[in-house]
PDB file of C-alpha atoms in Angstrom:
ATOM      1  CA  MET F 530      32.925 -60.604  13.243  1.00 72.00           C
ATOM      2  CA  ASP F 531      32.308 -64.237  14.184  1.00 88.00           C
ATOM      3  CA  GLN F 532      35.122 -66.712  13.727  1.00 97.00           C
ATOM      4  CA  LYS F 533      34.021 -69.598  11.578  1.00 98.00           C
ATOM      5  CA  VAL F 534      34.947 -73.125  10.490  1.00 98.00           C
ATOM      6  CA  ARG F 535      33.373 -75.022   7.620  1.00 98.00           C
ATOM      7  CA  PHE F 536      32.392 -78.590   6.810  1.00 98.00           C
ATOM      8  CA  ALA F 537      32.417 -78.934   3.034  1.00 98.00           C
ATOM      9  CA  PRO F 538      31.408 -82.315   1.557  1.00 97.00           C
ATOM     10  CA  SER F 539      31.004 -82.889  -2.182  1.00 96.00           C
ATOM     11  CA  PRO F 540      27.650 -84.370  -3.311  1.00 96.00           C
ATOM     12  CA  THR F 541      29.235 -86.952  -5.603  1.00 93.00           C
ATOM     13  CA  GLY F 542      28.159 -89.893  -3.464  1.00 93.00           C
ATOM     14  CA  TYR F 543      26.837 -90.702   0.002  1.00 95.00           C
ATOM     15  CA  LEU F 544      28.767 -89.789   3.146  1.00 96.00           C
ATOM     16  CA  HIS F 545      31.049 -92.482   4.563  1.00 95.00           C
ATOM     17  CA  GLU F 546      33.064 -93.003   7.751  1.00 95.00           C
ATOM     18  CA  GLY F 547      35.823 -90.679   6.544  1.00 94.00           C
ATOM     19  CA  HIS F 548      33.298 -87.840   6.338  1.00 96.00           C
ATOM     20  CA  LEU F 549      32.033 -88.675   9.812  1.00 97.00           C
ATOM     21  CA  LEU F 550      35.544 -88.434  11.260  1.00 97.00           C
ATOM     22  CA  SER F 551      36.121 -85.132   9.467  1.00 97.00           C
ATOM     23  CA  ALA F 552      32.828 -83.783  10.812  1.00 98.00           C
ATOM     24  CA  LEU F 553      33.881 -84.761  14.341  1.00 98.00           C
ATOM     25  CA  TYR F 554      37.110 -82.801  13.938  1.00 98.00           C
ATOM     26  CA  VAL F 555      35.255 -79.778  12.554  1.00 98.00           C
ATOM     27  CA  TRP F 556      32.706 -79.760  15.369  1.00 98.00           C
ATOM     28  CA  ALA F 557      35.457 -80.391  17.941  1.00 97.00           C
ATOM     29  CA  ALA F 558      37.451 -77.444  16.587  1.00 97.00           C
ATOM     30  CA  ALA F 559      34.310 -75.318  16.823  1.00 97.00           C
ATOM     31  CA  GLN F 560      33.933 -76.362  20.443  1.00 96.00           C
ATOM     32  CA  LYS F 561      37.606 -75.755  21.262  1.00 95.00           C
ATOM     33  CA  TRP F 562      37.893 -72.357  19.567  1.00 95.00           C
ATOM     34  CA  HIS F 563      34.263 -71.183  20.003  1.00 96.00           C
ATOM     35  CA  LEU F 564      33.571 -71.041  16.273  1.00 98.00           C
ATOM     36  CA  LYS F 565      30.415 -70.811  14.188  1.00 98.00           C
ATOM     37  CA  ILE F 566      29.953 -73.788  11.838  1.00 98.00           C
ATOM     38  CA  HIS F 567      29.249 -73.296   8.140  1.00 98.00           C
ATOM     39  CA  LEU F 568      28.001 -76.212   6.021  1.00 98.00           C
ATOM     40  CA  ARG F 569      29.103 -75.793   2.404  1.00 98.00           C
ATOM     41  CA  ILE F 570      27.970 -78.128  -0.371  1.00 98.00           C
ATOM     42  CA  GLU F 571      30.885 -78.264  -2.829  1.00 97.00           C
ATOM     43  CA  ASP F 572      29.087 -79.210  -6.039  1.00 95.00           C
ATOM     44  CA  HIS F 573      31.539 -77.474  -8.389  1.00 90.00           C
ATOM     45  CA  ASP F 574      31.905 -80.784 -10.286  1.00 88.00           C
ATOM     46  CA  GLN F 575      28.514 -80.738 -11.987  1.00 88.00           C
ATOM     47  CA  SER F 576      29.347 -83.869 -13.976  1.00 87.00           C
ATOM     48  CA  ARG F 577      29.264 -85.943 -10.771  1.00 90.00           C
ATOM     49  CA  ALA F 578      27.074 -83.987  -8.349  1.00 93.00           C
ATOM     50  CA  ARG F 579      23.531 -85.300  -7.856  1.00 95.00           C
ATOM     51  CA  PRO F 580      20.509 -83.711  -6.098  1.00 95.00           C
ATOM     52  CA  GLU F 581      19.871 -86.891  -4.114  1.00 96.00           C
ATOM     53  CA  TYR F 582      23.404 -86.743  -2.702  1.00 96.00           C
ATOM     54  CA  ILE F 583      22.880 -83.126  -1.618  1.00 97.00           C
ATOM     55  CA  GLN F 584      19.694 -84.045   0.200  1.00 97.00           C
ATOM     56  CA  SER F 585      21.369 -87.041   1.822  1.00 97.00           C
ATOM     57  CA  ILE F 586      24.146 -84.867   3.265  1.00 98.00           C
ATOM     58  CA  TYR F 587      21.635 -82.827   5.245  1.00 98.00           C
ATOM     59  CA  GLN F 588      19.653 -85.909   6.254  1.00 97.00           C
ATOM     60  CA  ASP F 589      22.633 -87.989   7.367  1.00 97.00           C
ATOM     61  CA  LEU F 590      24.174 -85.186   9.409  1.00 98.00           C
ATOM     62  CA  GLU F 591      20.832 -84.520  11.086  1.00 98.00           C
ATOM     63  CA  ARG F 592      20.415 -88.214  11.946  1.00 97.00           C
ATOM     64  CA  PHE F 593      23.687 -88.071  13.879  1.00 98.00           C
ATOM     65  CA  GLY F 594      22.626 -84.859  15.602  1.00 98.00           C
ATOM     66  CA  PHE F 595      25.058 -82.412  13.990  1.00 98.00           C
ATOM     67  CA  GLN F 596      23.875 -78.793  13.958  1.00 98.00           C
ATOM     68  CA  TRP F 597      25.291 -75.860  12.013  1.00 98.00           C
ATOM     69  CA  ASP F 598      24.840 -72.101  11.801  1.00 98.00           C
ATOM     70  CA  SER F 599      24.786 -71.355   8.058  1.00 98.00           C
ATOM     71  CA  THR F 600      24.851 -73.065   4.670  1.00 98.00           C
ATOM     72  CA  SER F 601      25.853 -72.431   1.063  1.00 98.00           C
ATOM     73  CA  ILE F 602      26.010 -74.375  -2.194  1.00 97.00           C
ATOM     74  CA  GLN F 603      28.645 -73.662  -4.807  1.00 97.00           C
ATOM     75  CA  SER F 604      26.381 -74.010  -7.854  1.00 96.00           C
ATOM     76  CA  GLU F 605      24.482 -70.920  -6.653  1.00 96.00           C
ATOM     77  CA  ARG F 606      27.610 -68.771  -6.373  1.00 97.00           C
ATOM     78  CA  HIS F 607      28.693 -68.263 -10.010  1.00 96.00           C
ATOM     79  CA  PRO F 608      28.546 -64.424  -9.857  1.00 97.00           C
ATOM     80  CA  ILE F 609      30.953 -64.450  -6.891  1.00 98.00           C
ATOM     81  CA  TYR F 610      33.403 -66.713  -8.751  1.00 98.00           C
ATOM     82  CA  LYS F 611      33.119 -64.568 -11.882  1.00 97.00           C
ATOM     83  CA  ALA F 612      33.948 -61.427  -9.879  1.00 98.00           C
ATOM     84  CA  ALA F 613      37.039 -63.153  -8.457  1.00 98.00           C
ATOM     85  CA  LEU F 614      38.080 -64.263 -11.945  1.00 98.00           C
ATOM     86  CA  ASN F 615      37.707 -60.675 -13.179  1.00 97.00           C
ATOM     87  CA  LYS F 616      40.033 -59.510 -10.403  1.00 97.00           C
ATOM     88  CA  LEU F 617      42.714 -61.951 -11.563  1.00 97.00           C
ATOM     89  CA  GLU F 618      42.187 -60.991 -15.225  1.00 95.00           C
ATOM     90  CA  GLU F 619      42.616 -57.306 -14.365  1.00 96.00           C
ATOM     91  CA  GLN F 620      46.042 -58.202 -12.960  1.00 95.00           C
ATOM     92  CA  HIS F 621      46.869 -60.217 -16.129  1.00 93.00           C
ATOM     93  CA  LEU F 622      47.248 -63.353 -14.027  1.00 96.00           C
ATOM     94  CA  VAL F 623      45.103 -65.719 -16.108  1.00 95.00           C
ATOM     95  CA  TYR F 624      45.808 -67.398 -19.440  1.00 94.00           C
ATOM     96  CA  PRO F 625      44.212 -70.156 -21.545  1.00 93.00           C
ATOM     97  CA  CYS F 626      45.954 -73.509 -21.739  1.00 94.00           C
ATOM     98  CA  PHE F 627      45.229 -75.762 -24.715  1.00 92.00           C
ATOM     99  CA  CYS F 628      47.425 -78.687 -23.619  1.00 92.00           C
ATOM    100  CA  SER F 629      45.666 -82.034 -23.723  1.00 91.00           C
ATOM    101  CA  ARG F 630      45.985 -84.544 -20.901  1.00 92.00           C
ATOM    102  CA  LYS F 631      48.306 -86.571 -23.109  1.00 94.00           C
ATOM    103  CA  GLN F 632      50.528 -83.533 -23.711  1.00 94.00           C
ATOM    104  CA  LEU F 633      50.579 -82.668 -20.024  1.00 95.00           C
ATOM    105  CA  GLU F 634      51.682 -86.195 -19.149  1.00 95.00           C
ATOM    106  CA  ALA F 635      54.389 -86.253 -21.821  1.00 95.00           C
ATOM    107  CA  GLU F 636      55.822 -82.735 -21.496  1.00 94.00           C
ATOM    108  CA  ASN F 637      55.903 -82.039 -17.753  1.00 96.00           C
ATOM    109  CA  PRO F 638      57.717 -83.589 -14.784  1.00 95.00           C
ATOM    110  CA  LYS F 639      55.818 -85.154 -11.904  1.00 95.00           C
ATOM    111  CA  SER F 640      56.140 -84.781  -8.163  1.00 91.00           C
ATOM    112  CA  GLU F 641      56.898 -87.683  -5.843  1.00 88.00           C
ATOM    113  CA  THR F 642      53.144 -88.208  -5.460  1.00 86.00           C
ATOM    114  CA  GLY F 643      52.624 -88.363  -9.228  1.00 90.00           C
ATOM    115  CA  GLU F 644      51.156 -84.873  -9.612  1.00 94.00           C
ATOM    116  CA  ILE F 645      51.989 -83.079 -12.866  1.00 96.00           C
ATOM    117  CA  ILE F 646      54.149 -79.978 -12.356  1.00 96.00           C
ATOM    118  CA  TYR F 647      53.030 -77.704 -15.193  1.00 96.00           C
ATOM    119  CA  GLN F 648      55.969 -75.872 -16.756  1.00 94.00           C
ATOM    120  CA  GLY F 649      53.954 -73.012 -18.235  1.00 92.00           C
ATOM    121  CA  LYS F 650      54.138 -73.960 -21.920  1.00 91.00           C
ATOM    122  CA  CYS F 651      51.042 -71.985 -22.914  1.00 92.00           C
ATOM    123  CA  HIS F 652      52.214 -68.965 -20.965  1.00 88.00           C
ATOM    124  CA  THR F 653      55.892 -68.705 -21.873  1.00 70.00           C
ATOM    125  CA  ARG F 654      56.435 -70.529 -25.179  1.00 56.00           C
ATOM    126  CA  PHE F 655      53.057 -70.872 -26.802  1.00 49.00           C
ATOM    127  CA  ASN F 656      51.338 -68.249 -28.946  1.00 49.00           C
ATOM    128  CA  THR F 657      47.783 -68.529 -27.685  1.00 44.00           C
ATOM    129  CA  GLN F 658      46.607 -66.146 -30.380  1.00 49.00           C
ATOM    130  CA  SER F 659      47.266 -68.897 -32.929  1.00 51.00           C
ATOM    131  CA  LYS F 660      44.633 -71.006 -31.231  1.00 55.00           C
ATOM    132  CA  SER F 661      40.928 -70.397 -31.508  1.00 56.00           C
ATOM    133  CA  ILE F 662      39.419 -69.686 -28.092  1.00 69.00           C
ATOM    134  CA  ASP F 663      36.658 -72.090 -29.146  1.00 70.00           C
ATOM    135  CA  GLU F 664      39.104 -74.991 -29.014  1.00 81.00           C
ATOM    136  CA  PRO F 665      39.117 -77.021 -25.761  1.00 84.00           C
ATOM    137  CA  HIS F 666      41.137 -75.263 -23.076  1.00 91.00           C
ATOM    138  CA  ASN F 667      41.277 -74.467 -19.404  1.00 94.00           C
ATOM    139  CA  LEU F 668      42.220 -71.233 -17.671  1.00 96.00           C
ATOM    140  CA  ARG F 669      45.330 -71.231 -15.487  1.00 96.00           C
ATOM    141  CA  VAL F 670      46.403 -68.718 -12.867  1.00 97.00           C
ATOM    142  CA  ILE F 671      49.996 -67.482 -12.752  1.00 96.00           C
ATOM    143  CA  ILE F 672      51.389 -68.439  -9.359  1.00 96.00           C
ATOM    144  CA  PRO F 673      54.444 -66.532  -8.063  1.00 96.00           C
ATOM    145  CA  ASP F 674      57.685 -68.454  -7.687  1.00 97.00           C
ATOM    146  CA  LYS F 675      58.157 -68.120  -3.949  1.00 97.00           C
ATOM    147  CA  VAL F 676      58.165 -70.200  -0.789  1.00 98.00           C
ATOM    148  CA  ILE F 677      55.009 -70.119   1.324  1.00 98.00           C
ATOM    149  CA  HIS F 678      55.583 -70.646   5.042  1.00 98.00           C
ATOM    150  CA  TRP F 679      52.512 -71.928   6.853  1.00 98.00           C
ATOM    151  CA  HIS F 680      51.680 -73.640  10.124  1.00 97.00           C
ATOM    152  CA  ASP F 681      49.409 -76.617  10.759  1.00 97.00           C
ATOM    153  CA  GLU F 682      47.925 -76.922  14.246  1.00 95.00           C
ATOM    154  CA  LEU F 683      48.526 -80.686  14.297  1.00 94.00           C
ATOM    155  CA  LEU F 684      51.378 -81.260  11.851  1.00 95.00           C
ATOM    156  CA  GLY F 685      53.650 -78.288  12.496  1.00 95.00           C
ATOM    157  CA  ASP F 686      55.428 -75.927  10.084  1.00 97.00           C
ATOM    158  CA  PHE F 687      55.762 -76.217   6.308  1.00 98.00           C
ATOM    159  CA  ASP F 688      57.776 -74.320   3.701  1.00 98.00           C
ATOM    160  CA  GLU F 689      56.429 -75.017   0.208  1.00 97.00           C
ATOM    161  CA  ASN F 690      56.675 -73.415  -3.225  1.00 97.00           C
ATOM    162  CA  PRO F 691      53.500 -74.031  -5.282  1.00 97.00           C
ATOM    163  CA  LYS F 692      55.387 -73.164  -8.467  1.00 96.00           C
ATOM    164  CA  LEU F 693      57.562 -76.226  -7.820  1.00 96.00           C
ATOM    165  CA  GLN F 694      54.742 -78.374  -6.415  1.00 95.00           C
ATOM    166  CA  CYS F 695      52.274 -78.034  -9.286  1.00 97.00           C
ATOM    167  CA  GLY F 696      53.042 -74.949 -11.370  1.00 96.00           C
ATOM    168  CA  ASP F 697      50.299 -72.646 -12.642  1.00 97.00           C
ATOM    169  CA  PHE F 698      47.076 -74.549 -11.980  1.00 97.00           C
ATOM    170  CA  PRO F 699      43.613 -74.435 -13.603  1.00 97.00           C
ATOM    171  CA  ILE F 700      40.852 -72.310 -12.130  1.00 97.00           C
ATOM    172  CA  ILE F 701      38.375 -73.231 -14.874  1.00 96.00           C
ATOM    173  CA  ASP F 702      38.611 -76.704 -16.403  1.00 95.00           C
ATOM    174  CA  ARG F 703      38.132 -77.850 -19.996  1.00 92.00           C
ATOM    175  CA  ASP F 704      34.423 -78.415 -19.313  1.00 92.00           C
ATOM    176  CA  ASN F 705      34.079 -74.755 -18.287  1.00 92.00           C
ATOM    177  CA  GLN F 706      33.582 -75.663 -14.625  1.00 95.00           C
ATOM    178  CA  TRP F 707      35.172 -73.859 -11.695  1.00 97.00           C
ATOM    179  CA  THR F 708      37.912 -76.030 -10.224  1.00 97.00           C
ATOM    180  CA  TYR F 709      38.085 -77.131  -6.602  1.00 97.00           C
ATOM    181  CA  GLN F 710      41.218 -75.065  -5.905  1.00 97.00           C
ATOM    182  CA  PHE F 711      39.609 -71.860  -7.180  1.00 98.00           C
ATOM    183  CA  ALA F 712      36.089 -72.266  -5.797  1.00 98.00           C
ATOM    184  CA  VAL F 713      37.234 -73.248  -2.307  1.00 98.00           C
ATOM    185  CA  CYS F 714      39.563 -70.237  -2.051  1.00 98.00           C
ATOM    186  CA  VAL F 715      36.881 -67.791  -3.172  1.00 98.00           C
ATOM    187  CA  ASP F 716      34.356 -69.398  -0.823  1.00 98.00           C
ATOM    188  CA  ASP F 717      36.657 -69.334   2.199  1.00 98.00           C
ATOM    189  CA  MET F 718      37.382 -65.650   1.657  1.00 98.00           C
ATOM    190  CA  ASP F 719      33.831 -64.578   0.839  1.00 97.00           C
ATOM    191  CA  GLU F 720      32.243 -66.611   3.648  1.00 98.00           C
ATOM    192  CA  GLY F 721      34.696 -65.403   6.284  1.00 97.00           C
ATOM    193  CA  ILE F 722      36.184 -68.800   7.129  1.00 98.00           C
ATOM    194  CA  THR F 723      38.835 -68.266   9.810  1.00 98.00           C
ATOM    195  CA  HIS F 724      39.661 -71.933  10.554  1.00 98.00           C
ATOM    196  CA  ILE F 725      40.113 -74.675   7.946  1.00 98.00           C
ATOM    197  CA  VAL F 726      39.845 -78.195   9.356  1.00 98.00           C
ATOM    198  CA  ARG F 727      40.135 -81.070   6.854  1.00 97.00           C
ATOM    199  CA  GLY F 728      41.860 -84.387   6.164  1.00 96.00           C
ATOM    200  CA  GLU F 729      45.595 -84.836   5.621  1.00 95.00           C
ATOM    201  CA  ASP F 730      44.913 -85.790   1.983  1.00 93.00           C
ATOM    202  CA  ILE F 731      44.242 -82.100   1.229  1.00 95.00           C
ATOM    203  CA  ARG F 732      47.348 -80.822   3.004  1.00 97.00           C
ATOM    204  CA  SER F 733      49.357 -80.482  -0.229  1.00 95.00           C
ATOM    205  CA  SER F 734      46.764 -77.995  -1.527  1.00 97.00           C
ATOM    206  CA  THR F 735      47.370 -75.528   1.283  1.00 98.00           C
ATOM    207  CA  ALA F 736      50.342 -73.547  -0.042  1.00 98.00           C
ATOM    208  CA  ARG F 737      48.788 -73.091  -3.481  1.00 98.00           C
ATOM    209  CA  GLN F 738      45.511 -71.988  -1.910  1.00 98.00           C
ATOM    210  CA  ILE F 739      47.331 -69.500   0.288  1.00 98.00           C
ATOM    211  CA  ALA F 740      49.128 -68.156  -2.808  1.00 98.00           C
ATOM    212  CA  LEU F 741      45.849 -67.824  -4.734  1.00 98.00           C
ATOM    213  CA  MET F 742      44.064 -66.109  -1.859  1.00 98.00           C
ATOM    214  CA  GLN F 743      46.927 -63.632  -1.622  1.00 98.00           C
ATOM    215  CA  LEU F 744      46.479 -62.824  -5.310  1.00 98.00           C
ATOM    216  CA  LEU F 745      42.779 -62.286  -4.618  1.00 98.00           C
ATOM    217  CA  GLY F 746      43.598 -59.783  -1.869  1.00 97.00           C
ATOM    218  CA  GLN F 747      43.367 -61.858   1.294  1.00 96.00           C
ATOM    219  CA  LYS F 748      44.377 -59.818   4.340  1.00 90.00           C
ATOM    220  CA  GLU F 749      44.433 -62.431   7.119  1.00 94.00           C
ATOM    221  CA  ARG F 750      45.334 -66.095   6.644  1.00 95.00           C
ATOM    222  CA  PRO F 751      43.079 -68.828   8.102  1.00 97.00           C
ATOM    223  CA  ILE F 752      44.250 -71.210  10.810  1.00 97.00           C
ATOM    224  CA  TYR F 753      44.841 -74.696   9.359  1.00 98.00           C
ATOM    225  CA  LEU F 754      44.410 -78.141  10.879  1.00 97.00           C
ATOM    226  CA  HIS F 755      44.744 -81.343   8.855  1.00 97.00           C
ATOM    227  CA  HIS F 756      43.586 -84.439  10.695  1.00 96.00           C
ATOM    228  CA  PRO F 757      44.547 -88.122  10.196  1.00 93.00           C
ATOM    229  CA  LEU F 758      42.458 -90.280   7.857  1.00 93.00           C
ATOM    230  CA  ILE F 759      40.645 -93.557   8.196  1.00 89.00           C
ATOM    231  CA  VAL F 760      42.046 -96.040   5.676  1.00 77.00           C
ATOM    232  CA  ASP F 761      40.764 -99.296   4.201  1.00 68.00           C
ATOM    233  CA  PRO F 762      42.463-102.703   4.753  1.00 62.00           C
ATOM    234  CA  ASN F 763      44.831-101.894   1.865  1.00 61.00           C
ATOM    235  CA  GLY F 764      45.954 -98.660   3.470  1.00 57.00           C
ATOM    236  CA  LYS F 765      44.033 -96.424   1.053  1.00 64.00           C
ATOM    237  CA  LYS F 766      41.857 -93.574   2.250  1.00 62.00           C
ATOM    238  CA  LEU F 767      38.112 -94.102   2.082  1.00 58.00           C
ATOM    239  CA  SER F 768      36.605 -92.454  -0.984  1.00 59.00           C
ATOM    240  CA  LYS F 769      33.389 -92.335  -2.961  1.00 55.00           C
ATOM    241  CA  ARG F 770      35.289 -93.103  -6.170  1.00 55.00           C
ATOM    242  CA  GLU F 771      36.386 -96.392  -4.591  1.00 53.00           C
ATOM    243  CA  LYS F 772      32.786 -97.148  -3.531  1.00 57.00           C
ATOM    244  CA  ALA F 773      33.429 -96.765   0.186  1.00 68.00           C
ATOM    245  CA  HIS F 774      30.626 -98.196   2.310  1.00 82.00           C
ATOM    246  CA  SER F 775      28.197 -95.380   3.114  1.00 93.00           C
ATOM    247  CA  LEU F 776      26.832 -94.283   6.479  1.00 96.00           C
ATOM    248  CA  ARG F 777      23.376 -94.456   4.951  1.00 95.00           C
ATOM    249  CA  GLN F 778      23.759 -98.152   4.217  1.00 94.00           C
ATOM    250  CA  ASP F 779      24.744 -98.824   7.811  1.00 95.00           C
ATOM    251  CA  LEU F 780      21.955 -96.703   9.268  1.00 94.00           C
ATOM    252  CA  GLU F 781      19.356 -98.341   7.050  1.00 94.00           C
ATOM    253  CA  SER F 782      20.608-101.800   8.073  1.00 95.00           C
ATOM    254  CA  GLY F 783      19.854-100.997  11.702  1.00 96.00           C
ATOM    255  CA  ILE F 784      23.282 -99.945  12.989  1.00 96.00           C
ATOM    256  CA  SER F 785      22.843 -97.036  15.408  1.00 97.00           C
ATOM    257  CA  THR F 786      24.551 -93.675  15.147  1.00 98.00           C
ATOM    258  CA  GLU F 787      26.233 -94.376  18.521  1.00 98.00           C
ATOM    259  CA  GLU F 788      27.689 -97.617  17.176  1.00 98.00           C
ATOM    260  CA  LEU F 789      29.025 -95.874  14.067  1.00 97.00           C
ATOM    261  CA  LEU F 790      30.540 -93.070  16.138  1.00 98.00           C
ATOM    262  CA  GLY F 791      32.229 -95.608  18.400  1.00 97.00           C
ATOM    263  CA  LYS F 792      33.580 -97.507  15.416  1.00 96.00           C
ATOM    264  CA  VAL F 793      34.959 -94.362  13.762  1.00 96.00           C
ATOM    265  CA  CYS F 794      36.605 -93.168  16.976  1.00 96.00           C
ATOM    266  CA  PHE F 795      38.179 -96.598  17.400  1.00 95.00           C
ATOM    267  CA  GLU F 796      39.445 -96.686  13.802  1.00 94.00           C
ATOM    268  CA  ALA F 797      40.863 -93.186  14.264  1.00 93.00           C
ATOM    269  CA  ARG F 798      42.625 -94.368  17.453  1.00 91.00           C
ATOM    270  CA  LEU F 799      40.678 -91.952  19.595  1.00 93.00           C
ATOM    271  CA  GLN F 800      39.369 -94.713  21.879  1.00 94.00           C
ATOM    272  CA  PRO F 801      40.709 -98.222  22.637  1.00 94.00           C
ATOM    273  CA  ASN F 802      37.592-100.166  21.608  1.00 95.00           C
ATOM    274  CA  ARG F 803      34.420 -99.946  19.504  1.00 95.00           C
ATOM    275  CA  GLN F 804      32.226 -98.981  22.419  1.00 97.00           C
ATOM    276  CA  PRO F 805      29.163 -97.042  21.180  1.00 98.00           C
ATOM    277  CA  ILE F 806      29.175 -93.382  22.196  1.00 97.00           C
ATOM    278  CA  PRO F 807      26.760 -90.469  21.682  1.00 98.00           C
ATOM    279  CA  LEU F 808      27.691 -87.527  19.470  1.00 98.00           C
ATOM    280  CA  ASN F 809      28.497 -85.092  22.287  1.00 97.00           C
ATOM    281  CA  GLU F 810      30.964 -87.563  23.812  1.00 97.00           C
ATOM    282  CA  ALA F 811      32.576 -88.259  20.426  1.00 97.00           C
ATOM    283  CA  ILE F 812      33.041 -84.538  19.817  1.00 97.00           C
ATOM    284  CA  SER F 813      34.472 -84.080  23.321  1.00 95.00           C
ATOM    285  CA  MET F 814      36.832 -87.018  22.719  1.00 94.00           C
ATOM    286  CA  VAL F 815      38.220 -85.357  19.596  1.00 95.00           C
ATOM    287  CA  CYS F 816      38.343 -82.013  21.371  1.00 93.00           C
ATOM    288  CA  ASN F 817      40.399 -83.567  24.168  1.00 89.00           C
ATOM    289  CA  ASN F 818      42.755 -84.874  21.504  1.00 84.00           C
ATOM    290  CA  LEU F 819      43.253 -81.260  20.415  1.00 85.00           C
ATOM    291  CA  ILE F 820      43.456 -79.825  23.903  1.00 66.00           C
ATOM    292  CA  SER F 821      47.248 -79.664  23.920  1.00 55.00           C
ATOM    293  CA  ILE F 822      47.317 -77.434  20.823  1.00 52.00           C
TER     294      ILE F 822
END
C-alpha cells in the first residue's frame, strides 16, 4: 500500500500565504518520504463553504504548479461518516448534549488557551430522556481518561490527556453537521493517510484525534509533523476569518508565483531575503529544512 500525505484546505475563503507555506511543507514531506499526495477539500462546515472557493483551491494550486495524486471532498462522504458513527453507537460511546453555548461557558472550566473543558454533564448527571431529541443538541463521543503519548517529527514528544484538555467533544454539531475533529479522523483512516503534515495551530487536536481513531479501530498511527506558522504584524496567525490577504488577489495584481514563494519562504525564515524562487526550489528548501529529521 502506498504511503500518503494530505493537503486539506477548507473552502471558506480564498487561499492565503499560510496555506502556501503549509502546501510547501506537505509537498516537501512527500519528497522526503516518497509519499503520494492527496488533496482533500474539507467542506464539512456547509454554512461557510462556497463552490467558488472550492474551484479557486484547484485553480490557485495549479497556477503555482502543485500536482497531486488523488482528491476527495467531504460533502460527498456522508455514508462513510454515518458508518463510523454507527460503530461508535454500537459501543455506546455517543450521547446527545443539550447544553447551550451559554451553559457551556458558565458550567465548565477552561484551558490555558481558553478552550472549554466539558465536564460531561449530559452524560453523567443529566437525564437525556427528559429532553426531546427534537430540541437543539449535538452528539458527543466519550473519550477515555488516559494519557496519549505521541511524537512530532519537528516538535518532539508529547504526553496529553484529551479528557483533561477538552473532555468529551462533539462529532455532530447543533446544526447537524459533522465536526472537523470527527470528519478528519474518519477521512484520514478511510483514505489511508500515513503522514499528517499541518500547522502548529492544530497541534492541540492531535491527542484527541488519536484517541478517537483508536475508538474507531485504528491499527497503525500516522506520523505527525506540525510546522511553524506565518503571522501578521500583530503576531496572529493568518486566517480567512480575519480577512487575510489572498494569493488570488496578489496573482491578479500581477505578482508572480515565484515572488510569492520567495516572500513566503522569507517570512517563514527559510531563506534570508525575498528573492523570487520557482516551486521546485521552494519545495527543496523546505525539504532541506527537514533533512535532519
